[in-house]
Short mmCIF file of C-alpha atoms and ligand atoms in Angstrom, two decimals:
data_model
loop_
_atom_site.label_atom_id
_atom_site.label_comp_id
_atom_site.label_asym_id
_atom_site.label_seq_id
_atom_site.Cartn_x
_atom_site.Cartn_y
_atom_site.Cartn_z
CA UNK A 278 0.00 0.00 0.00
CA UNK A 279 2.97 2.73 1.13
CA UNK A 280 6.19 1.12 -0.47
CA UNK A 281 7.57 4.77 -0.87
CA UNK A 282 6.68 5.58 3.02
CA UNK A 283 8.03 1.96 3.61
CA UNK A 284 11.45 2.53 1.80
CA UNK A 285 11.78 6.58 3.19
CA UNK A 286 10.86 5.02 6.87
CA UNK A 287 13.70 2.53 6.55
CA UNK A 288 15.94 5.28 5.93
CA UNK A 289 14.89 7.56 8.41
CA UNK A 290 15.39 4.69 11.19
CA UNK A 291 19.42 5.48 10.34
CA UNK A 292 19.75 8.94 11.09
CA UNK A 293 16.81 9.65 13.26
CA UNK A 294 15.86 7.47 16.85
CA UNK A 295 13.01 5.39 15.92
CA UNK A 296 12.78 7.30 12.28
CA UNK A 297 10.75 10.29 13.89
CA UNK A 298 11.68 13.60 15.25
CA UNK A 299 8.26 12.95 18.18
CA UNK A 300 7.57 9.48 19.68
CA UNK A 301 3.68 9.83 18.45
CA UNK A 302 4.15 10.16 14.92
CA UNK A 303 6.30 6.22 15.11
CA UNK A 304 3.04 4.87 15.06
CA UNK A 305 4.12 2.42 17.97
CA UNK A 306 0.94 2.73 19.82
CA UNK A 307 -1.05 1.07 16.80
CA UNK A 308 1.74 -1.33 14.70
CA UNK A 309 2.95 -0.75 11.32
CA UNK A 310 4.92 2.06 9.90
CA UNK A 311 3.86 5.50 9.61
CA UNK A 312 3.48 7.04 5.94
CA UNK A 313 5.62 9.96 4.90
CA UNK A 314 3.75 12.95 3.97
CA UNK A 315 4.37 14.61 0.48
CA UNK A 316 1.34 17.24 0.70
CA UNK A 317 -0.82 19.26 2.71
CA UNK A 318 -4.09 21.15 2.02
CA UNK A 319 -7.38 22.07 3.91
CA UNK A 320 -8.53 18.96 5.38
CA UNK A 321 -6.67 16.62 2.99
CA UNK A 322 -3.20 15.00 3.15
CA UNK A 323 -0.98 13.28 0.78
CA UNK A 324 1.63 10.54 1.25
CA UNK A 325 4.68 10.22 -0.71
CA UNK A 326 2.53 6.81 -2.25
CA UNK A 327 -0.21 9.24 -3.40
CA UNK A 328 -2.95 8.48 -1.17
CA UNK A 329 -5.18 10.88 -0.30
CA UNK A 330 -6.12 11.13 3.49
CA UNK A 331 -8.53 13.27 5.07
CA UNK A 332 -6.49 14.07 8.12
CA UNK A 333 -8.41 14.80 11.90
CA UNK A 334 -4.81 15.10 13.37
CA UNK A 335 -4.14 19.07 11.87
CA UNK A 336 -0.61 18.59 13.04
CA UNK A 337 -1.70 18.16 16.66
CA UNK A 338 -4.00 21.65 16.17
CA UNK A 339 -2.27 24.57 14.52
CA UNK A 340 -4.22 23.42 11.10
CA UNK A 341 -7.46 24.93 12.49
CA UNK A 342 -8.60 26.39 9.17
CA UNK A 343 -6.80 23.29 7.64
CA UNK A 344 -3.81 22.93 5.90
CA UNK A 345 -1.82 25.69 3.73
CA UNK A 346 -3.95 28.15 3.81
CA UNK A 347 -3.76 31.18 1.35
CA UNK A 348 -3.76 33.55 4.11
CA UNK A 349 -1.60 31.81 6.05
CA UNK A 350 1.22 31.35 3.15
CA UNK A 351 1.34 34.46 1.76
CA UNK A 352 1.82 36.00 5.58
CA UNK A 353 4.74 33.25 5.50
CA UNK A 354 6.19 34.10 2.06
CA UNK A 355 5.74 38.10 2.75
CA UNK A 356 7.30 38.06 5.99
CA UNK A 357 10.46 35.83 4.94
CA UNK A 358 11.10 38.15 2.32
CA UNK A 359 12.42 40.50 4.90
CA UNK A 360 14.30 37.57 6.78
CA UNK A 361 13.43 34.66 8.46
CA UNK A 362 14.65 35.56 12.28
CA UNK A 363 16.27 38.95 13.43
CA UNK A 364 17.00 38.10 17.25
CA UNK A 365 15.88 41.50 17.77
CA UNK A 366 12.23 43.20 18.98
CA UNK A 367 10.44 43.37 15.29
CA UNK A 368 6.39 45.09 14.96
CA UNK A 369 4.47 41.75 14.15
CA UNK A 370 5.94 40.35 18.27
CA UNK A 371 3.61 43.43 19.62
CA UNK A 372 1.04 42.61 16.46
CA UNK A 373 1.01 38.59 18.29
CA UNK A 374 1.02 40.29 21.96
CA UNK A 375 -1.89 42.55 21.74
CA UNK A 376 -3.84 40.35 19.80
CA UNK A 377 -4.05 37.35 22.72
CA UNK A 378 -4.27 39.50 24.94
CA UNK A 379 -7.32 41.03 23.68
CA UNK A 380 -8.90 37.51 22.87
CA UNK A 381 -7.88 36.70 26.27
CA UNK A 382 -8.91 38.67 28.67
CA UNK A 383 -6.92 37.12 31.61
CA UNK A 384 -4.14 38.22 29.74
CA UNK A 385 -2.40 41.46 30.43
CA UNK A 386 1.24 40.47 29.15
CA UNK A 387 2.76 37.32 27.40
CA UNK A 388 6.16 36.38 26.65
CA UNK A 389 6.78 33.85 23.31
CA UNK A 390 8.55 31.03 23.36
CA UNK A 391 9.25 28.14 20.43
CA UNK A 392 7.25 25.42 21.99
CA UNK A 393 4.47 24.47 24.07
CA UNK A 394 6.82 22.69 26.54
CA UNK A 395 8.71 25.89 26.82
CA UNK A 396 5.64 27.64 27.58
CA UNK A 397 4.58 25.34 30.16
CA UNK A 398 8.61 25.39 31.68
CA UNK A 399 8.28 29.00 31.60
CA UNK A 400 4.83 29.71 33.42
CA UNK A 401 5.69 27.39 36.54
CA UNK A 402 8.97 28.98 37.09
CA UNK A 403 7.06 31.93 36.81
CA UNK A 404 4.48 30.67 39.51
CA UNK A 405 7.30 29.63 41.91
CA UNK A 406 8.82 32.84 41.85
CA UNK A 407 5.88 34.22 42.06
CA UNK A 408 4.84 32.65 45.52
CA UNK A 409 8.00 31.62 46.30
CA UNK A 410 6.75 28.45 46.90
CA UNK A 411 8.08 24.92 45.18
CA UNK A 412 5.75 22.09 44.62
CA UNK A 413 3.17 22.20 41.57
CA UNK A 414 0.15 20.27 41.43
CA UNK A 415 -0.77 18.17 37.87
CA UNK A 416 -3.21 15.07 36.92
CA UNK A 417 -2.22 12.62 35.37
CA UNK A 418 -2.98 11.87 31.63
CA UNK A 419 -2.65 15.27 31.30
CA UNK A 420 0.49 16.24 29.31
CA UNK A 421 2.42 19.88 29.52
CA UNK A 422 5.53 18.95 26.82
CA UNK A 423 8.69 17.22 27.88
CA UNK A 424 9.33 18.84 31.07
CA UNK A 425 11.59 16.98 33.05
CA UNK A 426 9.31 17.97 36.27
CA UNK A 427 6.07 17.11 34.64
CA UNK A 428 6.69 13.85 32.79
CA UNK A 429 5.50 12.26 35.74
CA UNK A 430 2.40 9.92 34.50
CA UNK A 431 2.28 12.39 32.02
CA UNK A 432 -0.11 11.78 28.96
CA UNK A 433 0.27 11.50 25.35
CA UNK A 434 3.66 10.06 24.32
CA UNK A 435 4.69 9.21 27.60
CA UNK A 436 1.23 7.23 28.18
CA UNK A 437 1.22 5.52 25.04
CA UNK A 438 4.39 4.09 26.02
CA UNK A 439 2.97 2.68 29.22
CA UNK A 440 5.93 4.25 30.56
CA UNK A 441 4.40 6.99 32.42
CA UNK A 442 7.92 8.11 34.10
CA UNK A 443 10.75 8.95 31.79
CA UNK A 444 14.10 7.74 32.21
CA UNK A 445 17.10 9.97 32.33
CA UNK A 446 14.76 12.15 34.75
CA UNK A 447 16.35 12.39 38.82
CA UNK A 448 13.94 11.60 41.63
CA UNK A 449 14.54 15.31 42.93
CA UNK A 450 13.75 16.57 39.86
CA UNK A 451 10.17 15.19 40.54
CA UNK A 452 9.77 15.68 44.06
CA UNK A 453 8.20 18.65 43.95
CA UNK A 454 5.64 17.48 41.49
CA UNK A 455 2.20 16.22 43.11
CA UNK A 456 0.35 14.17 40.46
CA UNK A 457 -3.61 13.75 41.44
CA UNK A 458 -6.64 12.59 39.49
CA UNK A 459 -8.78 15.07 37.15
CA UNK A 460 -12.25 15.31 38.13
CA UNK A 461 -11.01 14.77 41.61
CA UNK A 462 -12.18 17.15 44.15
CA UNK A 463 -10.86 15.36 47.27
CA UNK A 464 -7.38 14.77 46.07
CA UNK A 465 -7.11 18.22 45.36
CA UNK A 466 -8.02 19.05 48.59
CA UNK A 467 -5.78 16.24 50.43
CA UNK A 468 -3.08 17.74 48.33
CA UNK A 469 -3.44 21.17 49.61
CA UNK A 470 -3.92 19.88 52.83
CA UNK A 471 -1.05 17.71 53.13
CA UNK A 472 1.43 20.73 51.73
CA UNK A 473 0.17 23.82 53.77
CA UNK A 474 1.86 26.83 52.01
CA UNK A 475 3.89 24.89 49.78
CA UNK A 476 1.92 24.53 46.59
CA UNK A 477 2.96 27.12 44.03
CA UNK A 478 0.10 26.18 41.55
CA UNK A 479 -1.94 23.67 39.61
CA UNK A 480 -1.03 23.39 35.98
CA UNK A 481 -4.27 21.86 34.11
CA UNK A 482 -5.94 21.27 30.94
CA UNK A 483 -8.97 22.81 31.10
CA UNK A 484 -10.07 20.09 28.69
CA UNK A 485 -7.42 17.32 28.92
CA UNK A 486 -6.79 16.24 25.30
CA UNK A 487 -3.16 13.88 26.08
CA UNK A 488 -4.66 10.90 26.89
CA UNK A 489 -7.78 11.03 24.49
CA UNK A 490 -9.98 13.62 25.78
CA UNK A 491 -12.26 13.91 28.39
CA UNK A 492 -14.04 17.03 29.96
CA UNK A 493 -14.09 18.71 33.50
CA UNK A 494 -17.27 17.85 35.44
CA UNK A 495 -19.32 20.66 35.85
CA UNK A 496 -18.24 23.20 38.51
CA UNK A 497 -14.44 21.67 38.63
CA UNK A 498 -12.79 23.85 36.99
CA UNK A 499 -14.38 26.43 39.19
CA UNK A 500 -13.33 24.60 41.95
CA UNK A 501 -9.89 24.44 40.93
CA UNK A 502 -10.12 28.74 40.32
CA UNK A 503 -11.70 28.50 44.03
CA UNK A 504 -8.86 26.32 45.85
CA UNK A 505 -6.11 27.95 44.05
CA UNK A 506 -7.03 31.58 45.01
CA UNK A 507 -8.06 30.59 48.80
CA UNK A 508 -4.48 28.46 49.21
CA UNK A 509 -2.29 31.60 47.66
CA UNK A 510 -1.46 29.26 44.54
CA UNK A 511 -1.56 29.94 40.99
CA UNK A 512 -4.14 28.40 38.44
CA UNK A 513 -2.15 27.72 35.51
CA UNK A 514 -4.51 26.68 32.08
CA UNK A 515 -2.33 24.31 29.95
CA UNK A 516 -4.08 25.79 26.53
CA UNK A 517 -1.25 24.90 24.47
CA UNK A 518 -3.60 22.82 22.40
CA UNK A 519 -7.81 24.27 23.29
CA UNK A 520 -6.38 27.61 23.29
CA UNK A 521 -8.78 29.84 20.23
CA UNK A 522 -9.84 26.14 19.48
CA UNK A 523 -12.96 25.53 21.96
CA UNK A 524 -13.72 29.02 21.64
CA UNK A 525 -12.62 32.34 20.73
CA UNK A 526 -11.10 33.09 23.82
CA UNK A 527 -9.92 29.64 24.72
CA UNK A 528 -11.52 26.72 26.84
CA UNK A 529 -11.17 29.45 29.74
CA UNK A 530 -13.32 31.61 26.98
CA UNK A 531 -16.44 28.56 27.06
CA UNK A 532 -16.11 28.00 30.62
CA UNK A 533 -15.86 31.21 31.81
CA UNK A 534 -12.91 30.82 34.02
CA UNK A 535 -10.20 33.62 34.84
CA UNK A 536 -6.98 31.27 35.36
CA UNK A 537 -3.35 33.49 36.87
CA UNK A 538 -1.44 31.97 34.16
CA UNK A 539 -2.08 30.63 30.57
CA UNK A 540 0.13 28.72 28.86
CA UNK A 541 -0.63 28.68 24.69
CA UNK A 542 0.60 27.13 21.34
CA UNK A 543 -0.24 25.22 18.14
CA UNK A 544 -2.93 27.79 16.88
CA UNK A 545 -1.02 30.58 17.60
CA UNK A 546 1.72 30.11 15.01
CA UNK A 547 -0.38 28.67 12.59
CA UNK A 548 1.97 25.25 12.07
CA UNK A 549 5.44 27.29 12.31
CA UNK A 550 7.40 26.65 16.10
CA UNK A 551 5.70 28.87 18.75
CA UNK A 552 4.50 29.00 22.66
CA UNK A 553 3.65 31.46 24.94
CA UNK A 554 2.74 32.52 28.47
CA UNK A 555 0.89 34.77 29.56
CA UNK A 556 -1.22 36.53 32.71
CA UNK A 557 -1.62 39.22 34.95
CA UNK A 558 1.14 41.91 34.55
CA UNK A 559 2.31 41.62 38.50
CA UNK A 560 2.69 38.04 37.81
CA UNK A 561 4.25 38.85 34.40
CA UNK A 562 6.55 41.46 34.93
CA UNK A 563 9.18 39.18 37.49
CA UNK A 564 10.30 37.65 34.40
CA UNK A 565 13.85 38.92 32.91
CA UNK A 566 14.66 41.35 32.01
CA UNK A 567 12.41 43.30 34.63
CA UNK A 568 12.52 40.74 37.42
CA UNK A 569 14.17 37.99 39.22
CA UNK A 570 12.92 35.16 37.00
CA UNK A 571 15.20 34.30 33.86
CA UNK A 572 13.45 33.29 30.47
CA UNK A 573 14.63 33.59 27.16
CA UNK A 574 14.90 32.26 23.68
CA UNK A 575 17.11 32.81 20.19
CA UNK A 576 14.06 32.33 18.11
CA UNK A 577 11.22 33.54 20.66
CA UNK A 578 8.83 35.87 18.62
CA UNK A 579 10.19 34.51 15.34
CA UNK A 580 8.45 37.01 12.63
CA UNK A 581 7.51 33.91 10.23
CA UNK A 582 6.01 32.03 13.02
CA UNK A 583 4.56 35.42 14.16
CA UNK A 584 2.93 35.71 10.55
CA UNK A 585 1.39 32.65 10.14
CA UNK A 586 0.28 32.67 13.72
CA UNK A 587 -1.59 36.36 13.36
CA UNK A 588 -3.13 35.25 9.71
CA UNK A 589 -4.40 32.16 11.66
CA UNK A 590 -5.88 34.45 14.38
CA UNK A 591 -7.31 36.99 12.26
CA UNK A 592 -8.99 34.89 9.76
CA UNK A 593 -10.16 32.45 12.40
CA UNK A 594 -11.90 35.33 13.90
CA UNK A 595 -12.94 36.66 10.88
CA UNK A 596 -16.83 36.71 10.04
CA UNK A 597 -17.36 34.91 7.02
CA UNK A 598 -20.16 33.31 4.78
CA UNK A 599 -22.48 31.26 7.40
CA UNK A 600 -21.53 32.97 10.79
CA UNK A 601 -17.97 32.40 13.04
CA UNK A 602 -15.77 29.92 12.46
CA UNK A 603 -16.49 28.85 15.50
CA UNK A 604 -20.14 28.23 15.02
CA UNK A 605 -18.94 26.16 11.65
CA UNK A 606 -16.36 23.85 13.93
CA UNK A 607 -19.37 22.97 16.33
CA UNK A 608 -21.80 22.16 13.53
CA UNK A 609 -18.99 19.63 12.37
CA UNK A 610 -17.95 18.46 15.85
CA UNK A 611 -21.76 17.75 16.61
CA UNK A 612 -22.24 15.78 13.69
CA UNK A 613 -19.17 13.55 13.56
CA UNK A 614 -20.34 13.17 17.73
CA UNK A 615 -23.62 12.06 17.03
CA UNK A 616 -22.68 9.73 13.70
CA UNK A 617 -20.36 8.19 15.74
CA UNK A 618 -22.28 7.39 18.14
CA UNK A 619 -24.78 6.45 15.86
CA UNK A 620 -21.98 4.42 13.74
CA UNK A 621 -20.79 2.05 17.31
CA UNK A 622 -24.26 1.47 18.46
CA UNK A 623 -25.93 -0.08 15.18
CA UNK A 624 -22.33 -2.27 14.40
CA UNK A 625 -23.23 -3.14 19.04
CA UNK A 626 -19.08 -1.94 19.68
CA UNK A 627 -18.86 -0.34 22.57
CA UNK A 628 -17.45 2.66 22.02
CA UNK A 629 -17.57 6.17 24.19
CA UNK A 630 -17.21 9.22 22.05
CA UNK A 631 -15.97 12.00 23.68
CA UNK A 632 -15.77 15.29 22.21
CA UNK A 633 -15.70 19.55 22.94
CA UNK A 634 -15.87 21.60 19.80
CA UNK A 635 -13.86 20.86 16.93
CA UNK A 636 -11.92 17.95 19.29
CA UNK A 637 -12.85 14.47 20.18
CA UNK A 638 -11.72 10.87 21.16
CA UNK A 639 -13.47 7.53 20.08
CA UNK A 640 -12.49 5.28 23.75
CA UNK A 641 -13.24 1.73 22.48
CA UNK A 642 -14.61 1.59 26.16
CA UNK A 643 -18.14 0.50 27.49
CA UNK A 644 -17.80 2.93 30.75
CA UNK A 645 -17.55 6.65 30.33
CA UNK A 646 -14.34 8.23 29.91
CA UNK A 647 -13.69 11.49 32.60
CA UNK A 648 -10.30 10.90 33.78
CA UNK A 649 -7.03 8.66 32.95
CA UNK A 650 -7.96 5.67 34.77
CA UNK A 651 -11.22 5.61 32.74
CA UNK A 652 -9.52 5.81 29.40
CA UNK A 653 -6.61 3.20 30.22
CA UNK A 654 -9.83 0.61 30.75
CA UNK A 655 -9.93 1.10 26.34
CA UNK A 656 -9.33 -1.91 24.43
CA UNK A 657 -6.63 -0.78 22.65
CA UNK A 658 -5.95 -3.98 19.90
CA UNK A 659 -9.63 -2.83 19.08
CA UNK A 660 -8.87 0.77 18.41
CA UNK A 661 -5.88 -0.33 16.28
CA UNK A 662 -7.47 -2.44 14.30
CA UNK A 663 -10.40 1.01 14.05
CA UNK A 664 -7.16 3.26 13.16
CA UNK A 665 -5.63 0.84 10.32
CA UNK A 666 -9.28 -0.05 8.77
CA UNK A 667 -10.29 3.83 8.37
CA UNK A 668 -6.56 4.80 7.32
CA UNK A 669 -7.00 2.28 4.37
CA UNK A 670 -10.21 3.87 4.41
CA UNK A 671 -8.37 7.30 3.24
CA UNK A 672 -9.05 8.62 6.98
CA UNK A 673 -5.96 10.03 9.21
CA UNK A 674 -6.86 9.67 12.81
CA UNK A 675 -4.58 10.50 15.61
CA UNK A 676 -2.55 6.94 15.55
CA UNK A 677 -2.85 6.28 19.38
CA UNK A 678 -5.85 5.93 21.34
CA UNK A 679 -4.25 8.47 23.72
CA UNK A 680 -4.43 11.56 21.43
CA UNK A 681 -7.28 13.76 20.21
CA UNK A 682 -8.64 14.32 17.09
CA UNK A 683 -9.26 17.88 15.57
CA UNK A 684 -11.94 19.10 12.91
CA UNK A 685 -10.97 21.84 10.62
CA UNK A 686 -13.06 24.61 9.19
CA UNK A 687 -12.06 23.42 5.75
CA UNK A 688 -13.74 19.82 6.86
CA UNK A 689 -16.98 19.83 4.89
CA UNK A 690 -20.34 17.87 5.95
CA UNK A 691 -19.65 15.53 3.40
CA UNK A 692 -16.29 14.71 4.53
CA UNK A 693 -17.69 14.27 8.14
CA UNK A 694 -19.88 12.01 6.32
CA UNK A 695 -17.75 9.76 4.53
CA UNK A 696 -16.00 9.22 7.45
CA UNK A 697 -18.94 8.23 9.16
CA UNK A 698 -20.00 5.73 6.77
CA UNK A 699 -16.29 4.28 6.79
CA UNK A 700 -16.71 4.08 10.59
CA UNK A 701 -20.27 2.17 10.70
CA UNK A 702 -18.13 -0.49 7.77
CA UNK A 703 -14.46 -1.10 10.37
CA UNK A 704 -17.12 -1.05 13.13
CA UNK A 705 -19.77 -3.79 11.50
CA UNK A 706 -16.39 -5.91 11.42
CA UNK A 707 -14.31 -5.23 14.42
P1 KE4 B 882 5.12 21.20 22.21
O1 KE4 B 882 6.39 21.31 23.05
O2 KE4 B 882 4.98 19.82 21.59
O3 KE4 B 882 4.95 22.33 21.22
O4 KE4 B 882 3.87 21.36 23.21
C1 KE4 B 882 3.77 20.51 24.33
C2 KE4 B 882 2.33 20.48 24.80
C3 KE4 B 882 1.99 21.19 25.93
N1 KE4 B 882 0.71 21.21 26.39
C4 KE4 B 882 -0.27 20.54 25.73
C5 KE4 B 882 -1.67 20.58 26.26
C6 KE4 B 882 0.02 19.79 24.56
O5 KE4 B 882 -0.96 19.13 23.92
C7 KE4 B 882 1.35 19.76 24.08
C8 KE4 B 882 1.74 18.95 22.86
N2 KE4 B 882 0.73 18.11 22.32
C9 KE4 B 882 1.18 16.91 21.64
C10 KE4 B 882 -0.08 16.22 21.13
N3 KE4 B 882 -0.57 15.30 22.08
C11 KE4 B 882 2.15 17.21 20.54
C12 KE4 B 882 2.41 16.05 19.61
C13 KE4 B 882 3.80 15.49 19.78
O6 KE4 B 882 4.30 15.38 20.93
O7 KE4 B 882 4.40 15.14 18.74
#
């Protein structure tokens, strides 16, 4: 089927560990070899075979109005023109700044970095210097990049290894880390309790999408805003990946939440390397070169990363043709949700299909997913033998059951359909 991917994969496995530059994309977590793309546009890829895929990874998120967009290139090609990276302050890094911050109103100042995990790095440094205080709650399955300090049952990569500590990582490195369930009220609260003063801040996705996705039980996330504030700790939103996805102004926009510290990527540099952080401006302004706590980064506020990211802002906030691009992503999350579900029940499989938005998870689970422990009860030879029967189907889903999927707004209703109908076949026959 891929004897070009087959042959290029070989030849990757020489020069690069396990053939791939991130774990996921090795396709461990569901057997075979990955493909190698040639092509991307809108919702479609192409491998270097020729086969067409519609994709519902969008490189992890940034691919929000799908791939190679006309906006987004020509911001690309018209910035480069003037150079690709100046290590100095250039207009489009204010352009970025005031731009989140007015989509986000908990956001007085942000700092860019090149990566999500920087991001994350970043803002709990930040919160420990900020309280002066060293240990940082997380939950498990929920994933904030490679930091040594947070892979600690982290999600996504880590998770689909079954390895949920890393090697190479020193217990004291960790020891500061407290990892409780999400959707947990009491362990938050034992936590607190059993660490008086010493909790710098939780670092949370709003709407964990690292080991599938599940959603915070209503009032949670308010609790979480309500603990951190009466302890003297920090709520930090991991929105590296729901950030101007779930809403306009983020899953803290949909929920209505006011977090201390945001962390963001993906979206906001519209595929090229970017991260950021970003929160009140007494929190903000102990970072270097003002304050105390040292950040920094050769290619932080890069202006090609800074173009694509404000062409993927502007235009996803654009109104266009039949209302937001918002309101388009939830038609098209609603209906692949409720096909689906549709799809598993008539083929009897059980399946529980989580989604917010324009993301979503098919657990091949009979209980219902709302936390890590939930998800790892999946059948997993059952969702690989779901991923390989709709990719030779011509449909790209996330290739581990511990990742999300994303929707595009350059996914049509016909494309949600045809993947539909390829899920009721692989279903009928699992
Ligand atoms: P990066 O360092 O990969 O840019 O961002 C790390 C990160 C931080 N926080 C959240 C909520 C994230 O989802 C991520 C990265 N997401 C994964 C997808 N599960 C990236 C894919 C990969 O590791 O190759």
């Amino acid at each position: 089927m891929r004897p070009k991917s087959e042959k290029l994969f070989a030849e990757a496995l020489k020069y690069i560990p396990g053939g791939v530059n991130s774990p996921v994309r090795a396709f461990r977590a569901v057997g075979g070899n990955p493909f190698f793309v040639n092509k991307a546009m809108g919702a479609r890829v192409w491998d270097v075979d020729g086969n067409e895929l519609i994709d519902y990874v969008g490189t992890w998120g940034p691919a929000i109005l799908g791939h190679a967009h006309s906006k987004i290139i020509s911001a690309v090609k018209a910035a480069a023109e003037h150079g690709t990276s100046f290590g100095i302050p250039n207009p489009l890094e204010i352009k970025m700044a005031k731009l989140i911050c007015e989509l986000v109103p908990s956001i007085q100042k942000v700092r860019m970095t090149s990566s999500g995990t920087e991001a994350c790095m970043s803002a709990i440094r930040l919160a420990r210097g900020f309280t002066k205080r060293d240990k940082i709650i997380k939950f498990d399955g929920c994933y904030h990049g490679h930091v040594d300090s947070l892979l600690v049952k982290a999600g996504s990569g880590a998770l689909t290894f079954g390895n949920p500590d890393s090697a190479g990582i020193p217990a004291a490195f960790t020891q500061h880390t407290i990892v409780v369930p999400f959707n947990d009220v009491d362990a938050v609260k034992a936590a607190f309790a059993a660490n008086k003063n010493q909790i710098a801040g939780i670092i949370v996705e709003p709407v964990p999408g690292n080991a599938g996705l599940y959603l915070p039980k209503p009032g949670y996330l308010e609790f979480l805003r309500k603990i951190t504030k009466a302890k003297g700790a920090l709520l930090i939103f991991d929105e590296v990946m729901t950030g101007f996805r779930l809403a306009k102004g983020g899953a803290q926009g949909l929920f209505n939440i006011s977090p201390d510290l945001t962390c963001l990527g993906k979206i906001i540099g519209g595929g090229l390397p970017v991260g950021a952080f970003g929160g009140r401006t007494e929190i903000m302004d102990l970072l270097a070169p003002l304050g105390p706590v040292y950040q920094a980064g050769t290619l932080s506020g890069n202006p090609l990363a800074m173009a694509a990211g404000i062409a993927n802002l502007e235009e996803l906030n654009s109104k266009t043709g039949n209302g937001t691009k918002y309101a388009l992503l939830e038609k098209l999350g609603a209906q692949l949700a409720t096909g689906m579900r549709e799809a598993a029940k008539s083929a009897k499989v059980p399946v529980q299909f989580n989604s917010c938005g324009s993301m979503f998870c098919a657990y091949f689970a009979s209980v219902p997913v709302h936390n890590l422990a939930d998800a790892m009860k999946s059948d997993r030879e059952r969702f690989k033998k779901f991923f390989h029967g709709m990719l030779n189907s011509g449909i790209y889903l996330a290739p581990s059951q511990f990742e999300a999927g994303f929707i595009s707004t350059a996914h049509t209703e016909a494309d949600i359909e045809q993947t539909i109908s390829s899920a009721a076949k692989i279903l009928r026959a699992l």
